[in-house]
mmCIF file with all atom_site columns, C-alpha atoms in Angstrom:
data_model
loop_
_atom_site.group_PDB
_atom_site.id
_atom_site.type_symbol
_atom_site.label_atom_id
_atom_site.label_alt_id
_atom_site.label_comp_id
_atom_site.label_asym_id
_atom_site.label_entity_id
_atom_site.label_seq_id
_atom_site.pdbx_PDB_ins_code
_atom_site.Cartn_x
_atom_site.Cartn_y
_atom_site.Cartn_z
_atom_site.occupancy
_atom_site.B_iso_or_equiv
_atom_site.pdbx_formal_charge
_atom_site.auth_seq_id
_atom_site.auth_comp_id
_atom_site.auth_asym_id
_atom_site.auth_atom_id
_atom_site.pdbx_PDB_model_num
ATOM 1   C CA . UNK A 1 1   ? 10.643  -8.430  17.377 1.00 60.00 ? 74  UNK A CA 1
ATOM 2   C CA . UNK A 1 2   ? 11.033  -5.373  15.391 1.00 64.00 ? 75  UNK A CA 1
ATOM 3   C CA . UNK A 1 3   ? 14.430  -3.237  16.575 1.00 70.00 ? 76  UNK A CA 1
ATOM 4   C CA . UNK A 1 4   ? 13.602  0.681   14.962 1.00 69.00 ? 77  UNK A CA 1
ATOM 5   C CA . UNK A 1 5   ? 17.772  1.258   16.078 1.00 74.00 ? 78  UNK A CA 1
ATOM 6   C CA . UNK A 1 6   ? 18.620  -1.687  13.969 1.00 74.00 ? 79  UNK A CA 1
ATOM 7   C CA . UNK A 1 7   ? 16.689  -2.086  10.760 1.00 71.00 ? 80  UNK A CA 1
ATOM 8   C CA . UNK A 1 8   ? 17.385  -4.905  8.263  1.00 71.00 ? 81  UNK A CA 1
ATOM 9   C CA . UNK A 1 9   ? 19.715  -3.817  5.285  1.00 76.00 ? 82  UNK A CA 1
ATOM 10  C CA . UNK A 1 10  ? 17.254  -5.995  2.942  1.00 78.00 ? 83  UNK A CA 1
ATOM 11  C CA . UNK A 1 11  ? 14.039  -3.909  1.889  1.00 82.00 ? 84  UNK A CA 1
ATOM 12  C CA . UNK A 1 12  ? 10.653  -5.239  0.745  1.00 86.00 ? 85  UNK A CA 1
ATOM 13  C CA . UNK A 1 13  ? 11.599  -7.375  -2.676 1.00 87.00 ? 86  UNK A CA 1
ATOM 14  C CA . UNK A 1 14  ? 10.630  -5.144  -5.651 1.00 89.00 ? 87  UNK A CA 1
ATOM 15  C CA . UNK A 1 15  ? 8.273   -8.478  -6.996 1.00 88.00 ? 88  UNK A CA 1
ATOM 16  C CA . UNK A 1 16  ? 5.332   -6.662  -4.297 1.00 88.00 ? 89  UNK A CA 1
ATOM 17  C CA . UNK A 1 17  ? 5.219   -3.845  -5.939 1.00 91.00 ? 90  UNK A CA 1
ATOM 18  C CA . UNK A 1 18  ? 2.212   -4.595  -8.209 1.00 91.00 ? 91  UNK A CA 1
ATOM 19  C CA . UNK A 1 19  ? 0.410   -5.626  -5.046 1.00 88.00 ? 92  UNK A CA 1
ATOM 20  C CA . UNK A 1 20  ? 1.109   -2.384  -3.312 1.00 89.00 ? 93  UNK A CA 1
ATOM 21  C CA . UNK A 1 21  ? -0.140  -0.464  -6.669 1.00 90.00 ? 94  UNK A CA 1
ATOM 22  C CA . UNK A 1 22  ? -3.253  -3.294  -6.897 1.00 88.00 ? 95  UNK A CA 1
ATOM 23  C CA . UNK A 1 23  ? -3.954  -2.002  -2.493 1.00 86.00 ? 96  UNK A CA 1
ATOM 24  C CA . UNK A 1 24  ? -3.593  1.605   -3.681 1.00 86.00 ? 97  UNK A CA 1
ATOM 25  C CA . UNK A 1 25  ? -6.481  1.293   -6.160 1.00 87.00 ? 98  UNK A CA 1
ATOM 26  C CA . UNK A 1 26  ? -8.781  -0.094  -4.226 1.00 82.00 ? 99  UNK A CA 1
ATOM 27  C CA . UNK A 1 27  ? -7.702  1.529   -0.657 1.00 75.00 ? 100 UNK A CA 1
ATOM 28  C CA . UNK A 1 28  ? -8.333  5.054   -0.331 1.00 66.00 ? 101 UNK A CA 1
ATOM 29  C CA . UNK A 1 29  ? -5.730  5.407   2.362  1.00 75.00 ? 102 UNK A CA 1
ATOM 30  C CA . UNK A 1 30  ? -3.433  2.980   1.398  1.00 80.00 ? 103 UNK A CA 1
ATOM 31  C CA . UNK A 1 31  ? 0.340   3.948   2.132  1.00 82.00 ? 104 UNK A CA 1
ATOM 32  C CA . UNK A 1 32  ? 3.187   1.366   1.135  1.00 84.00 ? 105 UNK A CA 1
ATOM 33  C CA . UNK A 1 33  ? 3.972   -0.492  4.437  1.00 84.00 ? 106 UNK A CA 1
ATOM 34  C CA . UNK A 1 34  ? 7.952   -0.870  5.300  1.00 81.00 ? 107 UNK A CA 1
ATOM 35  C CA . UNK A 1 35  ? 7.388   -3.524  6.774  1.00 82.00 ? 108 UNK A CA 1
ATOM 36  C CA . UNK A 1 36  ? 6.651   -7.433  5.709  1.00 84.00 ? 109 UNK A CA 1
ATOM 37  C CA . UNK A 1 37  ? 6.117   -10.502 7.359  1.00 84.00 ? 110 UNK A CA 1
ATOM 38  C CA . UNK A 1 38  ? 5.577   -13.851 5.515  1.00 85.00 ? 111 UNK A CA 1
ATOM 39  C CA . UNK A 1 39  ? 4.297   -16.704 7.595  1.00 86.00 ? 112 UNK A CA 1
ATOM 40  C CA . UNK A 1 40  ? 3.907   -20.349 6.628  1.00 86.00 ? 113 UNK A CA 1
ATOM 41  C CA . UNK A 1 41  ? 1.176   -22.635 8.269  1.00 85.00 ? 114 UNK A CA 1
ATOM 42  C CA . UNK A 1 42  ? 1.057   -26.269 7.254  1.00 85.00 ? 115 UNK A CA 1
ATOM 43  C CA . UNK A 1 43  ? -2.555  -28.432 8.248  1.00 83.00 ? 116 UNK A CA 1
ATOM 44  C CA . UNK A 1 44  ? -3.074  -28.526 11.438 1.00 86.00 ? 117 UNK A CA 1
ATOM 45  C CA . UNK A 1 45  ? -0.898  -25.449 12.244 1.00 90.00 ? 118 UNK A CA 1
ATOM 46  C CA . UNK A 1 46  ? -2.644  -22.573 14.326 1.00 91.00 ? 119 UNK A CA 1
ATOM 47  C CA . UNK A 1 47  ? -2.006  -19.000 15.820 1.00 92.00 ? 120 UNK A CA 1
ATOM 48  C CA . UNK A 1 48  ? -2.577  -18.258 19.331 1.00 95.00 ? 121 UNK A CA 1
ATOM 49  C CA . UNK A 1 49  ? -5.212  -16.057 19.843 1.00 95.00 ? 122 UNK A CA 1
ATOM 50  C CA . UNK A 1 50  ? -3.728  -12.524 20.377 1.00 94.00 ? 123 UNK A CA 1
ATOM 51  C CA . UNK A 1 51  ? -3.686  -8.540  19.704 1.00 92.00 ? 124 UNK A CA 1
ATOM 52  C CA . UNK A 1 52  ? -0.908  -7.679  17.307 1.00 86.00 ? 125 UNK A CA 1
ATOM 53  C CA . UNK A 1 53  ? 1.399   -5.104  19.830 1.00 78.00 ? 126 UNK A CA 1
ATOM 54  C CA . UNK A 1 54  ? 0.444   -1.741  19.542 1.00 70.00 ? 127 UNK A CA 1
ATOM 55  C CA . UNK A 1 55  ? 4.128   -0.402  19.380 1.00 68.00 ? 128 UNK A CA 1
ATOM 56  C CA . UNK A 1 56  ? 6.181   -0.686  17.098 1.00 69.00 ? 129 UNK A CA 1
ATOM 57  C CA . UNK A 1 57  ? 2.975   -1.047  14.815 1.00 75.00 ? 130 UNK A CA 1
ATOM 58  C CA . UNK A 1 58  ? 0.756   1.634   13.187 1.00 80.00 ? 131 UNK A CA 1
ATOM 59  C CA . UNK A 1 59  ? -3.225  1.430   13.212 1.00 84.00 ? 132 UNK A CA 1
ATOM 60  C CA . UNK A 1 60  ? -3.719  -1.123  10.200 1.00 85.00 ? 133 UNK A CA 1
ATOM 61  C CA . UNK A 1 61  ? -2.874  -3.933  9.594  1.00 87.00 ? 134 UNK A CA 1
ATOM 62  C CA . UNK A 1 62  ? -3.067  -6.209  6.124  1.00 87.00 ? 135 UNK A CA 1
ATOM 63  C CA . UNK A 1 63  ? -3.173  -10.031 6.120  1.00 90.00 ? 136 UNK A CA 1
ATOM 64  C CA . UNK A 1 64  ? -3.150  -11.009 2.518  1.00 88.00 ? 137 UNK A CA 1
ATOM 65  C CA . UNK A 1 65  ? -3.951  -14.677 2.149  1.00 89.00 ? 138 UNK A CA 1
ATOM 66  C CA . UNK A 1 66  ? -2.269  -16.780 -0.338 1.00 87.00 ? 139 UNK A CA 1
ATOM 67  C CA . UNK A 1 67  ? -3.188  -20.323 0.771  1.00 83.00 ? 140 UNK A CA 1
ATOM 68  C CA . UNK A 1 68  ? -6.440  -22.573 1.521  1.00 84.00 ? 141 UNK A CA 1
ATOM 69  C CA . UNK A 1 69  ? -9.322  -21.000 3.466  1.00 84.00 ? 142 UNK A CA 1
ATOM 70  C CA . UNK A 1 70  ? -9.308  -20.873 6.695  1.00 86.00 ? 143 UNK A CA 1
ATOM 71  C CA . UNK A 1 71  ? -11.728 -19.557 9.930  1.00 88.00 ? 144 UNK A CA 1
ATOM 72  C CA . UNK A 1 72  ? -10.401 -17.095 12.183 1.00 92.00 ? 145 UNK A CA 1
ATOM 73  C CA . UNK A 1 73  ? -11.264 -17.222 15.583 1.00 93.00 ? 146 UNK A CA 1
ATOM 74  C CA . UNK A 1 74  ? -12.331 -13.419 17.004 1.00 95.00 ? 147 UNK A CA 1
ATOM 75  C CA . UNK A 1 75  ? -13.139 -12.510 20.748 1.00 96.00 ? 148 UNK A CA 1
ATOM 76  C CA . UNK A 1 76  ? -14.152 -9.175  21.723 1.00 96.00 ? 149 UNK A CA 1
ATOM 77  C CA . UNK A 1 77  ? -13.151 -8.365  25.700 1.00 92.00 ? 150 UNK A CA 1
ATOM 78  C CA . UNK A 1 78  ? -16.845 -8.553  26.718 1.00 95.00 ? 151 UNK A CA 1
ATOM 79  C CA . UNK A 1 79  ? -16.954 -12.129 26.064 1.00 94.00 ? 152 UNK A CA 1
ATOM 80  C CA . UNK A 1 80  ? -17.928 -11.905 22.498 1.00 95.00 ? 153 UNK A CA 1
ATOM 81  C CA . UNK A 1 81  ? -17.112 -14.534 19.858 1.00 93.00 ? 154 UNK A CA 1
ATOM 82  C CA . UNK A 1 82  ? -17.303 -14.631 16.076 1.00 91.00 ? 155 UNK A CA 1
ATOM 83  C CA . UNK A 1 83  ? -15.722 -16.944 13.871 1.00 89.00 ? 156 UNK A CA 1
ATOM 84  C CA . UNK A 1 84  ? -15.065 -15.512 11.201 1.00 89.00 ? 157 UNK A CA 1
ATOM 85  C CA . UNK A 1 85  ? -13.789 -17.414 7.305  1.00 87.00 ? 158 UNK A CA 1
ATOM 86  C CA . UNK A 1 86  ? -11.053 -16.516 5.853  1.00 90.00 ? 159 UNK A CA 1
ATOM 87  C CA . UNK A 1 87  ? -11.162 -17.268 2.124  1.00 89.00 ? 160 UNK A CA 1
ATOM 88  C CA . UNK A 1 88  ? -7.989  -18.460 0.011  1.00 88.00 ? 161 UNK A CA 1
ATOM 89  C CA . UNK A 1 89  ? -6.653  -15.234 -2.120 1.00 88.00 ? 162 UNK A CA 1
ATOM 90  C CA . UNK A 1 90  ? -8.151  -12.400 0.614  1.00 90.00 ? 163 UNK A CA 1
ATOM 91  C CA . UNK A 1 91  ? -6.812  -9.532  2.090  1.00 88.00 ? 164 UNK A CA 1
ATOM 92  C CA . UNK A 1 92  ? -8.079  -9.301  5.689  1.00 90.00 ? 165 UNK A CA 1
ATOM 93  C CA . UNK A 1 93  ? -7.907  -5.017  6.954  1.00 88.00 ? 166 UNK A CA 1
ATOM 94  C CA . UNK A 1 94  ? -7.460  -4.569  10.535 1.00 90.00 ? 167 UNK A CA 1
ATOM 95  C CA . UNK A 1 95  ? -8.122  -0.958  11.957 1.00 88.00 ? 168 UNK A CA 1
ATOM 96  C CA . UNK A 1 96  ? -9.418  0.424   14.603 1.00 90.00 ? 169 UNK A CA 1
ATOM 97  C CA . UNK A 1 97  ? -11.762 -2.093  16.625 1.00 92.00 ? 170 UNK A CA 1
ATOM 98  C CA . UNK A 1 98  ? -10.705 -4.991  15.079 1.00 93.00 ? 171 UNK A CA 1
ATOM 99  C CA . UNK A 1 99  ? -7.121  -3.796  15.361 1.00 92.00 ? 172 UNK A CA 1
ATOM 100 C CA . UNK A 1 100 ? -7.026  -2.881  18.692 1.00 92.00 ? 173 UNK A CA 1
ATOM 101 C CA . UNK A 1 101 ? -10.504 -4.246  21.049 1.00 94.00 ? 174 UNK A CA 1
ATOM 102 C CA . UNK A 1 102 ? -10.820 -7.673  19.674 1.00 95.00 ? 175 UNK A CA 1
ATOM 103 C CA . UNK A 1 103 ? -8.144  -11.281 19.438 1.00 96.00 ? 176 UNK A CA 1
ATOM 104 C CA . UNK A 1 104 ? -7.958  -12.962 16.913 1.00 96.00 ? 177 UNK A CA 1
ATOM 105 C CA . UNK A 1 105 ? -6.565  -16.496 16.187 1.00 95.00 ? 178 UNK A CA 1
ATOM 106 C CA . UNK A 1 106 ? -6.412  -19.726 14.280 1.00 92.00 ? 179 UNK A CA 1
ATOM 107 C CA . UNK A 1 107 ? -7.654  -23.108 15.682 1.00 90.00 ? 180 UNK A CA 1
ATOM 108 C CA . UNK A 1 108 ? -4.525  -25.476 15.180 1.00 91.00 ? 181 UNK A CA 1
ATOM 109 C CA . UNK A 1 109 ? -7.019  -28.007 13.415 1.00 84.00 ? 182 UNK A CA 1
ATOM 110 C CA . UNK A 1 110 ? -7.080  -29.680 9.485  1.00 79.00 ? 183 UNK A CA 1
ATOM 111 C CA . UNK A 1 111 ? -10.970 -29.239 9.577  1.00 72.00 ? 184 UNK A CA 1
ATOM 112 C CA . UNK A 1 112 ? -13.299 -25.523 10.067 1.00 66.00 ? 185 UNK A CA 1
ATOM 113 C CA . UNK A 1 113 ? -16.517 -26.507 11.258 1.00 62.00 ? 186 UNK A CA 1
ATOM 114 C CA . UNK A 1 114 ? -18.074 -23.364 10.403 1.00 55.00 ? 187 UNK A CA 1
ATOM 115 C CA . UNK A 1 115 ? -17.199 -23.482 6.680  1.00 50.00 ? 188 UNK A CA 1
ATOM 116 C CA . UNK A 1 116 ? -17.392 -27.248 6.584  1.00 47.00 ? 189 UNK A CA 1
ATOM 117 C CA . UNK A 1 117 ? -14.232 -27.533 4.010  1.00 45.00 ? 190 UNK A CA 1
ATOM 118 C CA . UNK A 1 118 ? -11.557 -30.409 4.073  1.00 46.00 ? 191 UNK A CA 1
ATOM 119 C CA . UNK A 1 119 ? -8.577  -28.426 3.969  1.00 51.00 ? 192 UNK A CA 1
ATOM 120 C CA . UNK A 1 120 ? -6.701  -30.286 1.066  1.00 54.00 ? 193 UNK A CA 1
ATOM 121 C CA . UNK A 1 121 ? -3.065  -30.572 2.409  1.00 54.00 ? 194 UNK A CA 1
ATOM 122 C CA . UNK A 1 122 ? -2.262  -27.452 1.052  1.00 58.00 ? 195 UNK A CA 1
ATOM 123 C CA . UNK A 1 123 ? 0.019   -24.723 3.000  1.00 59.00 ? 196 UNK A CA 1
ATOM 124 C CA . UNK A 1 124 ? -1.661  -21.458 4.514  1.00 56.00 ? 197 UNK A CA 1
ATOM 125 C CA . UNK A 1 125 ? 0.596   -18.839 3.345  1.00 53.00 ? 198 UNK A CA 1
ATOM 126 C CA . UNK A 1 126 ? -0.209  -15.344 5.509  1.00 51.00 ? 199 UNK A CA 1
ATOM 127 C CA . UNK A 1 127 ? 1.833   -12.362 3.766  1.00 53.00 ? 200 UNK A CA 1
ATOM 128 C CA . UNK A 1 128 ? 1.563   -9.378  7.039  1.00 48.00 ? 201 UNK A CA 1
ATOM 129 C CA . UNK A 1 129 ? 2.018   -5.763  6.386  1.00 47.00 ? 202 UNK A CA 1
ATOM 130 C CA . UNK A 1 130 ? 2.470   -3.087  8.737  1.00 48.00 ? 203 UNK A CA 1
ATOM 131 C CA . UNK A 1 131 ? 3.761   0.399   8.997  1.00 50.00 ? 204 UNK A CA 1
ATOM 132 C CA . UNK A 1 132 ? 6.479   0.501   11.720 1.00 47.00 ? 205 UNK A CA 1
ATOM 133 C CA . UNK A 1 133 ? 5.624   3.949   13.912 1.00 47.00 ? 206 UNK A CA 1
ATOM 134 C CA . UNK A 1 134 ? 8.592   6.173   13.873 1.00 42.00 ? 207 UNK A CA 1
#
């Protein structure tokens, strides 16, 4: 959980820097986020299907991709369903829709059906952005 009284003393290591200034040339909108999560999923590791909290998060959200490929799992409220892959070395932009109307999730499985890959033992490294609404 993210505390806005009680912010870490520890700010976002310098070495993303040439990613933020890499996101700024190709996103028009792009702001640098202060705020970075770095998740780790082995084989056979999923996520729960979920919405990302609307508080203390702004309206996008950046899921860079530094791992194997991988399918995430998407369902709208009305019952929709896309699967939807996730290639190795992406950056995944959630806004508006996406961000807010649909979950989205990872099948704890070592083998995507829809992409028909063997997933090759390698870690699924997620690096998450956010800005954190003041």
């Amino acid at each position: 959980d993210v505390d806005l009284h009680s912010p870490l003393s520890q700010k976002i290591p310098q070495q993303c820097d040439a990613l933020w200034e890499r996101l700024r040339s190709h996103c028009i909108d792009f702001r640098i986020p202060d705020q970075l999560t770095v998740n780790k999923y082995s084989p056979g590791q999923g996520i729960p299907s979920h919405v990302d909290r609307h508080s203390p998060f702004g309206d996008t959200i950046l899921s860079l991709s530094l791992g194997s490929s991988v399918v995430m799992d998407w369902r709208h409220h009305s019952g929709k369903y896309v699967p939807l892959e996730v290639p190795a070395r992406s950056l995944l932009v959630m806004q508006g829709e996406a961000r807010y109307d649909w979950q989205h999730g990872i099948q704890p499985r070592t083998w995507d059906p829809v992409i028909e890959i063997r997933k090759d033992g390698g870690n699924e490294i997620r690096v998450i952005t956010n800005d954190v609404s003041q």
